[in-house]
Coordinates of C-alpha atoms in Angstrom, one line a residue:
M1 CA 87.8 117.8 109.2
D2 CA 88.1 115.9 105.6
Q3 CA 84.7 115.7 102.9
V4 CA 83.5 112.3 101.7
T5 CA 81.3 112.9 99.2
A6 CA 80.2 109.6 99.3
L7 CA 79.7 106.3 100.9
P8 CA 78.9 102.7 100.1
A9 CA 75.1 102.3 98.9
L10 CA 72.9 100.8 101.4
E11 CA 72.7 97.5 101.0
Q12 CA 69.2 95.2 102.7
P13 CA 69.4 93.6 105.9
A14 CA 67.2 93.5 108.6
S15 CA 66.6 96.7 110.1
R16 CA 67.6 101.1 108.9
A17 CA 70.0 100.6 111.8
D18 CA 71.5 97.1 110.5
R19 CA 71.9 99.4 106.8
V20 CA 73.9 102.0 108.1
Y21 CA 75.4 99.2 110.1
D22 CA 76.6 97.5 107.1
S23 CA 77.2 100.9 105.0
L24 CA 79.4 102.4 107.8
R25 CA 81.4 99.5 108.3
R26 CA 82.2 99.0 104.3
A27 CA 82.9 102.4 104.1
I28 CA 85.7 102.3 108.1
L29 CA 87.3 98.8 105.8
E30 CA 88.1 100.5 102.3
G31 CA 89.1 104.2 103.9
T32 CA 86.7 105.7 102.8
L33 CA 85.8 106.7 106.0
P34 CA 90.0 107.1 107.4
P35 CA 91.1 106.3 110.7
G36 CA 90.6 109.4 112.7
R37 CA 88.1 111.0 110.9
A38 CA 85.2 112.3 113.3
L39 CA 81.7 109.7 112.5
V40 CA 78.7 112.5 113.6
E41 CA 75.6 111.8 113.4
R42 CA 73.8 114.3 111.5
E43 CA 76.8 114.5 108.7
L44 CA 76.2 110.6 108.5
G45 CA 72.6 111.0 108.5
E46 CA 72.8 113.5 105.3
M47 CA 74.9 111.6 103.8
L48 CA 72.6 108.3 103.9
G49 CA 69.4 109.8 103.3
V50 CA 68.2 108.7 107.8
S51 CA 67.7 110.4 110.8
K52 CA 70.0 110.7 113.3
T53 CA 68.4 107.2 115.6
P54 CA 69.4 105.0 112.7
V55 CA 73.0 106.2 112.9
R56 CA 73.4 106.5 116.7
E57 CA 72.9 102.7 117.6
A58 CA 74.7 101.5 114.7
L59 CA 77.5 103.9 115.5
K60 CA 77.2 102.1 119.0
L61 CA 77.7 98.3 118.1
L62 CA 80.9 99.8 115.6
R63 CA 82.2 100.0 118.8
S64 CA 81.6 96.9 119.9
T65 CA 83.5 96.0 117.0
G66 CA 86.4 98.2 117.9
L67 CA 86.1 100.3 114.9
V68 CA 85.1 103.7 116.5
E69 CA 86.0 105.2 119.2
M70 CA 85.4 107.8 121.7
N71 CA 87.0 111.0 122.1
A72 CA 87.2 113.7 124.1
Y73 CA 83.8 115.6 124.8
Q74 CA 82.0 112.3 124.0
G75 CA 83.2 112.5 120.3
V76 CA 83.4 109.7 118.0
S77 CA 85.8 109.2 115.4
V78 CA 86.8 106.0 113.6
R79 CA 89.9 104.4 115.4
R80 CA 93.3 105.3 115.0
L81 CA 95.8 102.5 113.7
D82 CA 99.2 102.2 115.4
E83 CA 101.6 99.8 116.3
H84 CA 100.2 99.2 119.7
T85 CA 96.9 98.2 118.7
V86 CA 98.3 95.5 115.9
S87 CA 100.6 93.7 118.6
E88 CA 97.0 94.0 121.1
V89 CA 94.5 92.8 118.1
Y90 CA 97.2 90.2 116.7
T91 CA 98.6 88.4 119.7
A92 CA 94.8 87.6 121.4
R93 CA 94.3 85.9 118.1
S94 CA 97.6 84.4 118.2
T95 CA 96.7 82.7 121.7
V96 CA 92.9 82.2 121.7
E97 CA 92.8 80.9 117.6
P98 CA 95.0 78.1 116.6
A99 CA 93.7 76.4 119.5
A100 CA 90.0 76.9 118.5
V101 CA 90.8 75.7 115.1
R102 CA 92.7 72.4 116.6
L103 CA 89.3 71.8 118.7
A104 CA 87.2 72.0 115.7
V105 CA 89.2 69.6 114.2
E106 CA 89.5 67.3 117.1
R107 CA 85.6 67.4 116.9
H108 CA 84.0 64.1 115.9
D109 CA 80.4 65.9 115.4
V110 CA 82.2 68.8 113.1
P111 CA 80.7 69.7 109.5
D112 CA 82.4 68.9 106.8
W113 CA 84.6 72.0 106.1
T114 CA 82.9 72.1 102.1
S115 CA 81.8 75.5 103.2
A116 CA 85.4 76.6 104.3
R117 CA 86.5 75.4 101.0
Q118 CA 83.9 77.1 99.6
T119 CA 85.2 80.3 100.7
L120 CA 88.8 80.3 100.4
E121 CA 87.1 79.4 96.1
E122 CA 85.6 82.6 96.0
A123 CA 88.0 84.6 97.8
E124 CA 90.6 83.8 95.0
T125 CA 87.9 85.0 92.5
L126 CA 87.9 88.3 94.4
R127 CA 91.9 88.1 94.9
R128 CA 92.2 87.7 91.2
R129 CA 89.5 90.9 90.6
G130 CA 91.0 93.3 93.5
E131 CA 88.6 93.4 95.2
T132 CA 90.3 93.9 98.4
T133 CA 87.8 94.6 100.6
S134 CA 85.9 91.7 100.0
L135 CA 88.4 90.0 99.7
V136 CA 89.3 90.5 103.6
I137 CA 86.1 90.6 104.6
A138 CA 85.8 86.5 103.2
N139 CA 89.6 86.3 104.0
R140 CA 87.5 86.6 108.0
R141 CA 84.6 84.2 107.1
F142 CA 87.0 82.0 106.3
H143 CA 88.6 81.9 109.4
R144 CA 85.8 81.8 111.3
E145 CA 84.8 78.3 108.7
L146 CA 88.0 77.2 110.4
Y147 CA 87.5 77.2 114.1
A148 CA 83.4 78.1 114.5
G149 CA 83.3 73.8 114.8
C150 CA 85.3 73.7 118.0
G151 CA 82.4 73.3 120.1
N152 CA 83.1 76.1 122.5
D153 CA 80.8 79.3 122.6
L154 CA 83.2 81.4 124.6
L155 CA 86.1 81.2 122.2
C156 CA 83.7 81.8 118.9
G157 CA 82.6 84.2 121.4
F158 CA 86.1 86.4 121.8
L159 CA 87.0 85.3 118.1
D160 CA 84.0 86.6 116.6
Q161 CA 85.1 90.0 118.5
L162 CA 88.0 90.4 116.5
Q163 CA 86.8 89.5 112.8
D164 CA 85.8 93.9 112.1
L165 CA 89.2 94.9 113.8
T166 CA 91.5 92.3 112.5
A167 CA 90.2 93.5 109.0
F168 CA 90.5 96.7 109.5
V169 CA 94.4 96.6 110.6
A170 CA 94.8 93.6 107.5
T171 CA 92.9 96.5 104.4
A172 CA 95.6 99.4 106.1
G173 CA 98.3 96.3 106.9
W174 CA 97.4 96.0 102.6
R175 CA 97.4 99.2 101.5
V176 CA 100.9 99.3 102.8
R177 CA 102.7 96.2 101.5
A178 CA 100.1 93.4 99.3
T179 CA 100.6 90.2 100.9
F180 CA 97.7 88.5 99.1
E181 CA 98.9 85.4 97.6
Q182 CA 101.0 84.7 99.9
E183 CA 98.1 84.6 102.9
A184 CA 96.3 82.4 100.1
A185 CA 99.0 79.9 100.5
E186 CA 98.5 79.4 103.6
H187 CA 95.2 79.5 103.9
E188 CA 94.9 76.6 101.5
A189 CA 97.9 74.5 103.7
M190 CA 95.9 75.7 106.7
L191 CA 92.2 74.3 105.1
R192 CA 93.4 70.9 103.6
S193 CA 95.5 70.2 106.9
A194 CA 91.6 70.8 109.1
E195 CA 90.0 68.6 105.5
A196 CA 92.8 66.0 106.4
G197 CA 91.7 65.8 109.9
D198 CA 95.1 66.5 111.2
A199 CA 94.6 68.6 114.4
A200 CA 97.9 69.4 115.5
E201 CA 98.4 70.8 111.8
A202 CA 95.8 72.5 111.5
E203 CA 96.8 74.7 114.8
R204 CA 100.5 74.9 113.8
L205 CA 99.8 76.5 110.8
T206 CA 97.1 78.4 112.0
R207 CA 99.9 79.9 114.3
A208 CA 102.3 80.9 112.2
H209 CA 100.0 82.1 109.9
I210 CA 98.5 84.3 112.2
D211 CA 102.1 85.0 113.6
G212 CA 103.9 86.0 110.4
A213 CA 101.0 88.8 109.7
T214 CA 101.6 89.7 113.0
R215 CA 105.7 90.7 111.8
T216 CA 104.6 91.7 109.0
L217 CA 102.1 94.1 110.2
L218 CA 104.8 95.5 113.0
E219 CA 107.3 96.7 110.9
M220 CA 105.2 98.5 108.9
F221 CA 103.4 100.0 111.4
R222 CA 106.8 100.4 113.7
G223 CA 107.7 104.0 114.2
A224 CA 105.2 105.3 112.5
E225 CA 102.7 107.5 113.2
P226 CA 98.9 107.4 114.3
Q227 CA 96.4 106.4 111.0
A228 CA 94.8 109.2 110.8

């Protein structure tokens, strides 16, 4: 088993389980806990200075995001990545997210796009600093700012469930081929269309953005062994 000497420092969300979840989530996205890595409650608890109970609760939350998976004999490990996983995640996004963005732009009572603009500016700062993990999280927040105003809780809930898994796939892809600048330019175009109230163009650009990322990621993963 690979040895992990340190995990990201615990931050201060609401509960101890939340703090453990936040640390493990970030470790997975950063690759400190790589795909295929076994997640043993006792070992993780010792690393983080907590009992097994909040670790167990955190792992349940991580399972719901798709970042970890159950193995034989009820073992838990970081999800392995392969072409099939990439295709499933991005096909689901391409089918639903562009329509949700269009609905958000069409709604007259949707809030302004100030938060989306601020998030995009934050992402640009992170890109310049080379803070990859924080950047991918900011990018996911930006996407949510675009679709969250669609007025359909089912659509938002579905897309929210994909957020962490999308970040996981994107981060793994960036380690092979960095596409930061291209994605930043596409995000800017998507936001400008939303700000202009052009729902059809915002939908088109969102779909093109997701489909382009799909092609790039599949080229990276196609024919490769599952990441472990």
